mmCIF file of C-alpha atoms in Angstrom:
data_model
loop_
_atom_site.group_PDB
_atom_site.id
_atom_site.type_symbol
_atom_site.label_atom_id
_atom_site.label_comp_id
_atom_site.label_asym_id
_atom_site.label_seq_id
_atom_site.Cartn_x
_atom_site.Cartn_y
_atom_site.Cartn_z
ATOM 1 C CA MET A 284 -5.476 5.389 5.713
ATOM 2 C CA ASP A 285 -2.950 4.229 2.509
ATOM 3 C CA PRO A 286 -4.639 6.208 0.011
ATOM 4 C CA THR A 287 -2.817 3.826 -2.605
ATOM 5 C CA ARG A 288 -5.515 0.759 -1.107
ATOM 6 C CA PRO A 289 -8.716 3.220 -0.178
ATOM 7 C CA ALA A 290 -10.351 -0.739 -0.228
ATOM 8 C CA LEU A 291 -8.511 -1.753 2.815
ATOM 9 C CA ALA A 292 -9.307 1.532 4.566
ATOM 10 C CA ASP A 293 -10.451 1.098 7.824
ATOM 11 C CA PRO A 294 -13.743 2.611 8.241
ATOM 12 C CA ARG A 295 -13.702 3.161 12.277
ATOM 13 C CA LYS A 296 -11.463 5.382 11.635
ATOM 14 C CA LEU A 297 -13.106 6.905 8.260
ATOM 15 C CA HIS A 298 -16.004 7.502 10.792
ATOM 16 C CA ALA A 299 -14.161 8.988 13.125
ATOM 17 C CA ALA A 300 -12.676 11.238 11.195
ATOM 18 C CA ILE A 301 -16.168 12.107 9.591
ATOM 19 C CA ALA A 302 -17.414 12.923 13.320
ATOM 20 C CA ARG A 303 -14.368 15.262 14.677
ATOM 21 C CA PHE A 304 -14.708 17.141 11.981
ATOM 22 C CA GLY A 305 -18.306 17.457 11.029
ATOM 23 C CA ALA A 306 -17.738 16.534 7.537
ATOM 24 C CA ASP A 307 -20.299 17.212 5.197
ATOM 25 C CA GLN A 308 -18.758 16.439 1.814
ATOM 26 C CA LEU A 309 -16.970 13.248 1.067
ATOM 27 C CA PHE A 310 -14.814 12.044 -2.452
ATOM 28 C CA GLY A 311 -14.136 8.603 -2.746
ATOM 29 C CA SER A 312 -13.214 5.808 -5.285
ATOM 30 C CA PRO A 313 -15.491 3.323 -5.479
ATOM 31 C CA ALA A 314 -13.550 0.640 -3.562
ATOM 32 C CA LEU A 315 -13.591 3.193 -0.010
ATOM 33 C CA MET A 316 -17.534 3.383 -0.813
ATOM 34 C CA ARG A 317 -18.073 0.005 -1.007
ATOM 35 C CA VAL A 318 -16.102 -0.414 2.421
ATOM 36 C CA LEU A 319 -18.577 2.648 4.028
ATOM 37 C CA ALA A 320 -21.807 0.646 2.554
ATOM 38 C CA GLU A 321 -20.853 -2.700 4.179
ATOM 39 C CA HIS A 322 -19.623 -1.125 6.898
ATOM 40 C CA GLY A 323 -23.097 -0.170 7.460
ATOM 41 C CA GLN A 324 -22.826 2.813 9.929
ATOM 42 C CA PRO A 325 -25.782 5.928 9.232
ATOM 43 C CA LEU A 326 -23.899 9.051 7.509
ATOM 44 C CA PRO A 327 -25.719 11.588 9.331
ATOM 45 C CA THR A 328 -23.385 14.721 8.737
ATOM 46 C CA LEU A 329 -23.072 14.394 5.158
ATOM 47 C CA LYS A 330 -24.987 16.009 2.791
ATOM 48 C CA ARG A 331 -23.020 15.171 -0.551
ATOM 49 C CA VAL A 332 -20.826 12.528 -1.765
ATOM 50 C CA THR A 333 -19.173 12.171 -5.065
ATOM 51 C CA SER A 334 -17.652 8.949 -6.249
ATOM 52 C CA ALA A 335 -15.471 8.574 -9.360
ATOM 53 C CA GLY A 336 -12.415 6.531 -11.171
ATOM 54 C CA ALA A 337 -14.706 3.776 -12.339
ATOM 55 C CA PRO A 338 -18.708 2.981 -12.489
ATOM 56 C CA VAL A 339 -20.063 2.657 -8.919
ATOM 57 C CA PRO A 340 -21.686 -0.540 -8.668
ATOM 58 C CA PRO A 341 -25.061 -0.507 -7.942
ATOM 59 C CA GLU A 342 -25.817 -2.144 -4.992
ATOM 60 C CA VAL A 343 -22.836 0.279 -3.507
ATOM 61 C CA VAL A 344 -25.370 3.536 -4.633
ATOM 62 C CA GLU A 345 -27.975 1.640 -2.717
ATOM 63 C CA LYS A 346 -26.791 0.889 1.058
ATOM 64 C CA MET A 347 -24.814 4.347 0.523
ATOM 65 C CA LEU A 348 -28.317 6.101 0.013
ATOM 66 C CA ALA A 349 -29.776 4.264 3.079
ATOM 67 C CA LEU A 350 -26.718 5.303 5.323
ATOM 68 C CA LEU A 351 -27.251 9.434 4.090
ATOM 69 C CA PRO A 352 -29.949 11.986 5.593
ATOM 70 C CA PRO A 353 -33.077 11.779 3.234
ATOM 71 C CA ASP A 354 -31.986 15.109 1.832
ATOM 72 C CA ALA A 355 -28.468 14.360 1.110
ATOM 73 C CA ARG A 356 -26.827 13.268 -2.835
ATOM 74 C CA PHE A 357 -24.988 10.727 -4.264
ATOM 75 C CA TRP A 358 -23.383 12.135 -7.211
ATOM 76 C CA THR A 359 -20.896 9.641 -9.563
ATOM 77 C CA PRO A 360 -19.371 12.010 -12.213
ATOM 78 C CA TYR A 361 -17.671 10.912 -14.990
ATOM 79 C CA GLY A 362 -14.530 12.074 -16.604
ATOM 80 C CA ALA A 363 -10.882 11.504 -16.878
ATOM 81 C CA THR A 364 -7.558 13.856 -15.942
ATOM 82 C CA GLU A 365 -7.322 15.152 -19.142
ATOM 83 C CA CYS A 366 -11.206 16.268 -19.240
ATOM 84 C CA LEU A 367 -13.246 16.429 -15.938
ATOM 85 C CA PRO A 368 -16.130 16.582 -15.454
ATOM 86 C CA VAL A 369 -17.451 15.269 -18.466
ATOM 87 C CA ALA A 370 -20.844 14.468 -17.532
ATOM 88 C CA VAL A 371 -22.898 13.710 -14.140
ATOM 89 C CA ILE A 372 -26.016 11.624 -12.351
ATOM 90 C CA GLU A 373 -27.303 11.372 -9.288
ATOM 91 C CA GLY A 374 -27.417 7.928 -7.258
ATOM 92 C CA ARG A 375 -30.996 8.013 -7.609
ATOM 93 C CA GLU A 376 -31.913 8.539 -10.730
ATOM 94 C CA LEU A 377 -28.684 5.905 -11.657
ATOM 95 C CA LEU A 378 -30.734 3.232 -9.731
ATOM 96 C CA THR A 379 -34.024 3.776 -11.606
ATOM 97 C CA LEU A 380 -31.745 2.550 -14.466
ATOM 98 C CA ARG A 381 -29.964 -0.504 -12.755
ATOM 99 C CA ALA A 382 -32.085 -3.032 -14.822
ATOM 100 C CA ARG A 383 -30.963 -1.525 -17.661
ATOM 101 C CA THR A 384 -27.264 -2.382 -16.466
ATOM 102 C CA GLU A 385 -27.461 -5.430 -15.535
ATOM 103 C CA THR A 386 -29.098 -6.410 -18.418
ATOM 104 C CA GLY A 387 -26.554 -5.067 -20.871
ATOM 105 C CA ALA A 388 -26.981 -1.307 -21.478
ATOM 106 C CA GLY A 389 -24.408 -0.214 -20.107
ATOM 107 C CA THR A 390 -23.880 2.190 -17.299
ATOM 108 C CA CYS A 391 -25.185 5.274 -17.461
ATOM 109 C CA VAL A 392 -23.092 8.437 -16.634
ATOM 110 C CA GLY A 393 -26.318 10.869 -16.860
ATOM 111 C CA ARG A 394 -26.019 14.106 -19.240
ATOM 112 C CA PRO A 395 -22.587 16.254 -19.683
ATOM 113 C CA VAL A 396 -22.451 19.303 -18.268
ATOM 114 C CA ALA A 397 -23.234 22.487 -19.712
ATOM 115 C CA GLY A 398 -19.874 24.034 -21.323
ATOM 116 C CA ASN A 399 -19.446 20.316 -22.840
ATOM 117 C CA ALA A 400 -19.885 19.435 -26.771
ATOM 118 C CA VAL A 401 -19.993 15.437 -26.279
ATOM 119 C CA ARG A 402 -20.210 13.412 -29.156
ATOM 120 C CA ILE A 403 -19.694 9.839 -30.724
ATOM 121 C CA ILE A 404 -17.565 9.053 -33.314
ATOM 122 C CA ARG A 405 -16.949 5.721 -35.005
ATOM 123 C CA ILE A 406 -14.392 3.321 -33.092
ATOM 124 C CA ASP A 407 -10.956 3.606 -34.440
ATOM 125 C CA ASP A 408 -7.676 2.882 -33.039
ATOM 126 C CA GLY A 409 -5.244 5.492 -35.153
ATOM 127 C CA VAL A 410 -4.789 8.975 -35.445
ATOM 128 C CA ILE A 411 -7.683 11.264 -36.629
ATOM 129 C CA PRO A 412 -6.040 14.454 -37.190
ATOM 130 C CA GLU A 413 -9.533 16.841 -37.681
ATOM 131 C CA TRP A 414 -12.722 16.695 -36.775
ATOM 132 C CA HIS A 415 -15.325 16.217 -39.446
ATOM 133 C CA ASP A 416 -19.394 15.518 -39.220
ATOM 134 C CA GLY A 417 -18.832 12.182 -41.031
ATOM 135 C CA LEU A 418 -16.801 10.522 -37.730
ATOM 136 C CA GLN A 419 -20.137 10.939 -35.606
ATOM 137 C CA VAL A 420 -22.033 7.465 -35.580
ATOM 138 C CA ALA A 421 -25.811 7.236 -35.804
ATOM 139 C CA PRO A 422 -27.540 8.034 -32.279
ATOM 140 C CA GLY A 423 -28.147 4.932 -29.869
ATOM 141 C CA GLN A 424 -24.627 3.288 -31.408
ATOM 142 C CA VAL A 425 -21.758 2.737 -29.566
ATOM 143 C CA GLY A 426 -18.525 4.768 -30.171
ATOM 144 C CA GLU A 427 -15.704 6.361 -28.783
ATOM 145 C CA ILE A 428 -16.682 9.415 -26.602
ATOM 146 C CA THR A 429 -15.304 12.985 -27.441
ATOM 147 C CA VAL A 430 -15.230 15.953 -25.334
ATOM 148 C CA ALA A 431 -14.456 19.665 -26.299
ATOM 149 C CA GLY A 432 -15.194 22.242 -23.324
ATOM 150 C CA PRO A 433 -13.360 24.393 -21.409
ATOM 151 C CA SER A 434 -11.614 21.381 -19.077
ATOM 152 C CA ALA A 435 -10.992 19.418 -21.819
ATOM 153 C CA THR A 436 -6.933 19.733 -22.118
ATOM 154 C CA ASP A 437 -4.683 20.342 -25.774
ATOM 155 C CA ALA A 438 -1.994 17.911 -25.716
ATOM 156 C CA TYR A 439 0.009 15.802 -23.344
ATOM 157 C CA PHE A 440 3.096 17.042 -22.230
ATOM 158 C CA ASN A 441 6.524 15.951 -24.286
ATOM 159 C CA ARG A 442 4.208 13.364 -26.013
ATOM 160 C CA ASP A 443 3.578 13.871 -28.943
ATOM 161 C CA ALA A 444 2.297 10.315 -30.135
ATOM 162 C CA GLN A 445 -0.152 10.217 -27.643
ATOM 163 C CA THR A 446 -1.250 13.311 -28.386
ATOM 164 C CA ALA A 447 -1.721 12.898 -31.974
ATOM 165 C CA LEU A 448 -3.794 9.634 -31.064
ATOM 166 C CA ALA A 449 -6.196 11.713 -28.108
ATOM 167 C CA LYS A 450 -6.504 15.011 -29.770
ATOM 168 C CA LEU A 451 -8.367 16.250 -32.929
ATOM 169 C CA ARG A 452 -8.122 19.645 -34.076
ATOM 170 C CA GLU A 453 -11.889 21.003 -35.367
ATOM 171 C CA ALA A 454 -12.510 24.331 -37.128
ATOM 172 C CA LEU A 455 -14.793 26.551 -36.319
ATOM 173 C CA PRO A 456 -17.686 28.539 -38.114
ATOM 174 C CA GLY A 457 -15.877 31.854 -36.855
ATOM 175 C CA GLY A 458 -12.817 31.182 -38.181
ATOM 176 C CA GLY A 459 -10.900 29.691 -34.647
ATOM 177 C CA ALA A 460 -10.128 26.094 -33.717
ATOM 178 C CA ARG A 461 -10.565 24.127 -30.569
ATOM 179 C CA ILE A 462 -9.272 20.577 -29.626
ATOM 180 C CA VAL A 463 -11.434 17.569 -29.452
ATOM 181 C CA HIS A 464 -10.317 15.489 -26.916
ATOM 182 C CA ARG A 465 -10.992 10.949 -27.391
ATOM 183 C CA MET A 466 -11.913 9.747 -23.773
ATOM 184 C CA GLY A 467 -10.324 6.555 -25.005
ATOM 185 C CA ASP A 468 -13.981 5.100 -23.816
ATOM 186 C CA LEU A 469 -17.091 4.040 -25.685
ATOM 187 C CA GLY A 470 -20.498 4.459 -25.121
ATOM 188 C CA TYR A 471 -23.745 6.132 -26.514
ATOM 189 C CA PHE A 472 -26.430 8.199 -26.310
ATOM 190 C CA ASP A 473 -30.301 7.084 -25.535
ATOM 191 C CA GLY A 474 -33.388 8.864 -26.515
ATOM 192 C CA GLU A 475 -33.109 11.196 -23.357
ATOM 193 C CA GLY A 476 -29.941 12.346 -23.639
ATOM 194 C CA ARG A 477 -28.133 10.439 -21.590
ATOM 195 C CA LEU A 478 -24.589 9.331 -21.652
ATOM 196 C CA TRP A 479 -23.794 5.478 -21.298
ATOM 197 C CA PHE A 480 -20.669 4.143 -20.492
ATOM 198 C CA CYS A 481 -19.682 0.815 -21.975
ATOM 199 C CA GLY A 482 -16.167 0.632 -21.598
ATOM 200 C CA ARG A 483 -12.500 1.236 -22.581
ATOM 201 C CA LYS A 484 -11.964 0.932 -26.368
ATOM 202 C CA SER A 485 -8.662 -0.317 -25.512
ATOM 203 C CA GLN A 486 -10.152 -3.790 -23.754
ATOM 204 C CA ARG A 487 -13.060 -4.227 -26.002
ATOM 205 C CA VAL A 488 -13.099 -7.990 -27.361
ATOM 206 C CA VAL A 489 -13.598 -8.057 -30.640
ATOM 207 C CA VAL A 490 -14.534 -11.529 -31.600
ATOM 208 C CA ASP A 491 -15.260 -10.814 -35.495
ATOM 209 C CA ALA A 492 -16.037 -8.342 -37.804
ATOM 210 C CA HIS A 493 -19.815 -8.351 -36.534
ATOM 211 C CA THR A 494 -19.133 -8.994 -33.011
ATOM 212 C CA THR A 495 -17.178 -6.688 -30.840
ATOM 213 C CA LEU A 496 -18.365 -6.824 -26.701
ATOM 214 C CA CYS A 497 -17.598 -4.316 -24.257
ATOM 215 C CA THR A 498 -16.648 -4.941 -20.982
ATOM 216 C CA GLU A 499 -19.567 -2.512 -19.196
ATOM 217 C CA GLN A 500 -21.920 -4.201 -21.413
ATOM 218 C CA VAL A 501 -21.462 -7.866 -20.079
ATOM 219 C CA GLU A 502 -19.648 -7.757 -16.447
ATOM 220 C CA PRO A 503 -22.909 -6.124 -15.127
ATOM 221 C CA VAL A 504 -24.825 -8.845 -16.613
ATOM 222 C CA PHE A 505 -23.056 -11.660 -14.312
ATOM 223 C CA ASN A 506 -21.977 -9.648 -11.266
ATOM 224 C CA VAL A 507 -26.018 -10.102 -9.990
ATOM 225 C CA HIS A 508 -24.807 -13.535 -9.343
ATOM 226 C CA PRO A 509 -25.224 -13.955 -5.377
ATOM 227 C CA GLN A 510 -21.914 -15.844 -5.420
ATOM 228 C CA VAL A 511 -20.201 -13.357 -8.070
ATOM 229 C CA ARG A 512 -17.791 -10.818 -6.538
ATOM 230 C CA ARG A 513 -17.031 -9.265 -10.255
ATOM 231 C CA CYS A 514 -15.886 -10.424 -13.211
ATOM 232 C CA ALA A 515 -13.963 -9.226 -15.906
ATOM 233 C CA LEU A 516 -14.098 -9.576 -19.518
ATOM 234 C CA VAL A 517 -11.011 -10.257 -21.482
ATOM 235 C CA GLY A 518 -10.172 -11.555 -25.301
ATOM 236 C CA VAL A 519 -7.418 -14.279 -25.899
ATOM 237 C CA GLY A 520 -5.758 -13.947 -29.154
ATOM 238 C CA PRO A 521 -5.456 -11.037 -31.875
ATOM 239 C CA LYS A 522 -8.087 -8.580 -32.161
ATOM 240 C CA GLY A 523 -10.503 -9.363 -35.101
ATOM 241 C CA ALA A 524 -10.655 -13.002 -33.945
ATOM 242 C CA GLN A 525 -10.744 -13.042 -30.088
ATOM 243 C CA VAL A 526 -12.194 -15.358 -27.897
ATOM 244 C CA PRO A 527 -14.340 -14.050 -25.229
ATOM 245 C CA VAL A 528 -13.291 -15.188 -22.108
ATOM 246 C CA LEU A 529 -14.863 -13.945 -18.660
ATOM 247 C CA CYS A 530 -13.263 -14.385 -15.607
ATOM 248 C CA VAL A 531 -14.951 -14.380 -11.501
ATOM 249 C CA GLU A 532 -14.158 -13.135 -8.526
ATOM 250 C CA LEU A 533 -15.942 -15.003 -6.050
ATOM 251 C CA LYS A 534 -16.941 -13.526 -2.771
ATOM 252 C CA ALA A 535 -15.637 -13.756 0.306
ATOM 253 C CA GLY A 536 -16.483 -17.236 2.402
ATOM 254 C CA THR A 537 -17.314 -18.804 -1.191
ATOM 255 C CA ASP A 538 -16.486 -22.629 -0.809
ATOM 256 C CA ARG A 539 -14.460 -23.075 -4.211
ATOM 257 C CA ARG A 540 -15.974 -26.407 -4.774
ATOM 258 C CA ASP A 541 -19.181 -24.465 -5.435
ATOM 259 C CA TRP A 542 -17.125 -23.130 -8.823
ATOM 260 C CA PRO A 543 -19.006 -25.615 -11.357
ATOM 261 C CA GLN A 544 -22.382 -25.116 -10.382
ATOM 262 C CA ILE A 545 -21.763 -20.974 -9.935
ATOM 263 C CA ALA A 546 -20.187 -21.705 -13.733
ATOM 264 C CA GLU A 547 -22.942 -23.513 -14.877
ATOM 265 C CA ALA A 548 -25.150 -20.514 -13.957
ATOM 266 C CA LEU A 549 -23.274 -18.029 -15.523
ATOM 267 C CA ARG A 550 -23.679 -19.852 -18.615
ATOM 268 C CA HIS A 551 -26.869 -19.721 -18.729
ATOM 269 C CA ARG A 552 -27.451 -16.201 -17.870
ATOM 270 C CA ALA A 553 -25.260 -15.810 -20.951
ATOM 271 C CA ASP A 554 -27.787 -17.737 -22.897
ATOM 272 C CA GLY A 555 -29.851 -15.063 -22.252
ATOM 273 C CA PHE A 556 -29.023 -12.905 -24.059
ATOM 274 C CA VAL A 557 -27.676 -12.082 -27.492
ATOM 275 C CA HIS A 558 -24.049 -10.308 -26.603
ATOM 276 C CA THR A 559 -23.379 -12.429 -24.183
ATOM 277 C CA ALA A 560 -23.866 -15.738 -25.762
ATOM 278 C CA ARG A 561 -20.576 -15.973 -27.539
ATOM 279 C CA ILE A 562 -18.760 -16.464 -24.519
ATOM 280 C CA ALA A 563 -17.981 -20.363 -23.548
ATOM 281 C CA HIS A 564 -15.233 -19.719 -21.416
ATOM 282 C CA PHE A 565 -16.050 -18.309 -17.218
ATOM 283 C CA LEU A 566 -13.104 -19.063 -15.012
ATOM 284 C CA HIS A 567 -12.282 -18.728 -11.639
ATOM 285 C CA TYR A 568 -10.099 -16.704 -10.365
ATOM 286 C CA PRO A 569 -8.292 -17.409 -7.472
ATOM 287 C CA LYS A 570 -7.622 -14.504 -5.569
ATOM 288 C CA PRO A 571 -8.726 -10.729 -5.925
ATOM 289 C CA PHE A 572 -8.407 -9.070 -9.217
ATOM 290 C CA PRO A 573 -5.630 -7.252 -10.031
ATOM 291 C CA VAL A 574 -6.589 -3.075 -9.740
ATOM 292 C CA ASP A 575 -4.847 0.023 -10.595
ATOM 293 C CA ILE A 576 -3.206 1.402 -7.469
ATOM 294 C CA ARG A 577 -4.768 5.138 -7.671
ATOM 295 C CA HIS A 578 -8.556 4.331 -7.276
ATOM 296 C CA ASN A 579 -8.273 0.109 -6.179
ATOM 297 C CA ALA A 580 -11.612 0.295 -9.090
ATOM 298 C CA LYS A 581 -10.017 -0.208 -12.155
ATOM 299 C CA ILE A 582 -9.723 -3.785 -12.894
ATOM 300 C CA GLY A 583 -6.739 -4.771 -14.753
ATOM 301 C CA ARG A 584 -7.979 -6.473 -17.484
ATOM 302 C CA GLU A 585 -4.469 -6.271 -19.332
ATOM 303 C CA ALA A 586 -3.578 -9.134 -17.032
ATOM 304 C CA LEU A 587 -6.548 -11.109 -16.433
ATOM 305 C CA ALA A 588 -6.128 -11.685 -20.071
ATOM 306 C CA ALA A 589 -2.613 -13.141 -19.992
ATOM 307 C CA TRP A 590 -3.718 -15.580 -17.004
ATOM 308 C CA ALA A 591 -6.814 -16.586 -19.127
ATOM 309 C CA ALA A 592 -4.782 -17.227 -21.822
ATOM 310 C CA ARG A 593 -1.868 -19.503 -19.847
ATOM 311 C CA GLN A 594 -5.461 -21.288 -18.466
ATOM 312 C CA LEU A 595 -6.682 -21.345 -22.045
ATOM 313 C CA ARG A 596 -3.575 -23.233 -22.864
ATOM 314 C CA LYS A 597 -3.901 -25.561 -19.819
ATOM 315 C CA GLU A 598 -7.206 -26.655 -21.036
ATOM 316 C CA ALA A 599 -6.204 -27.422 -24.795
ATOM 317 C CA ALA A 600 -3.264 -29.740 -23.688
#
C-alpha cells in the first residue's frame, strides 16, 4: 500500500499479508480501518487492533468488531506526537456511548493511562507560562486538555514560539518542576472519569460571547444521515462573530439531485439540539474532503472554511 494514502489501500492485499505472516496485531488509521470494515472479510488471526490519528467512526468500530474473533480487542488510544498515549478505550465500551456521541456529547477517548496527569483548563489562545490551579475549569465543562506525564515532551526543537504556546511549567510541592503539555484539543471529563474529545481548539467556531461550537460535538449529529459520508463544521468570518457552516460530503453513488432533500433533513435535525440550532448554512462539497497525508482521516477544515466563505459570497451576490 502507499503509506501516504491508506484510504486507497487494496483490502485484498492487506488480507493476503495478514494471512501470509499470521499477523495477530494490527495498527492503522481510521481510514485504513474503514477500508477493511467495508470490505467485510473476517480477520480470524487478529487478537488486538489499534486505530489512532483521528476519531474512529462508530459504524467502523461496529463493523470491525464483527469481523474479529470474539476474544479480540479493538483499541482507540488518544494522544499526539508530543504525548502518547494519553487515554484509551476499547471498542465495545465505545459503542455503548454511541448514542451520546450522535447527540452531541463528543467522542469518548477513555480513561487516562496510568502515570498521566490529565487536566482541563480554560480555553486560551495565548501563552500561559506557569501552571496554577485557577486555570482548571469545573467538572463537565469543555476546556483545553493538558497532560503531564512520562511521555510528554518538554519542548519543540528550535521552535521557541511554538514551545511557549504549548508548554507550561508547573512547580511541584517537593521543590522540583515538570512540564505540562497543552494538547490543543478541547474536551471534558464525565462523571465516571472518562475523557471526551470535542475537537481541535483552533477549529472551534466562536459565534458570539455565549456560543462556541466544537467540531466533534456537531459533526456526528449529522453523520447519522444514511446518505452522508461525513460532515465538517467550519466558521466563516472573524472569531467572536463567525457564521457556522456545515460542509457535507455525500456517500458514493448518491444522486446530487437529492441534495435539497438531504439538506432539509439536516436542517430539521439541527433544530432538534440546542448546540446545533445556530447552524443555518448547509453546503454540499462536490468531491472528497481534503485530509491529512499521513492518516487520511484528519479533515482539512481550514481549506473547507475558505471554500465555504467563497460559496456564501456567491450566494449573497
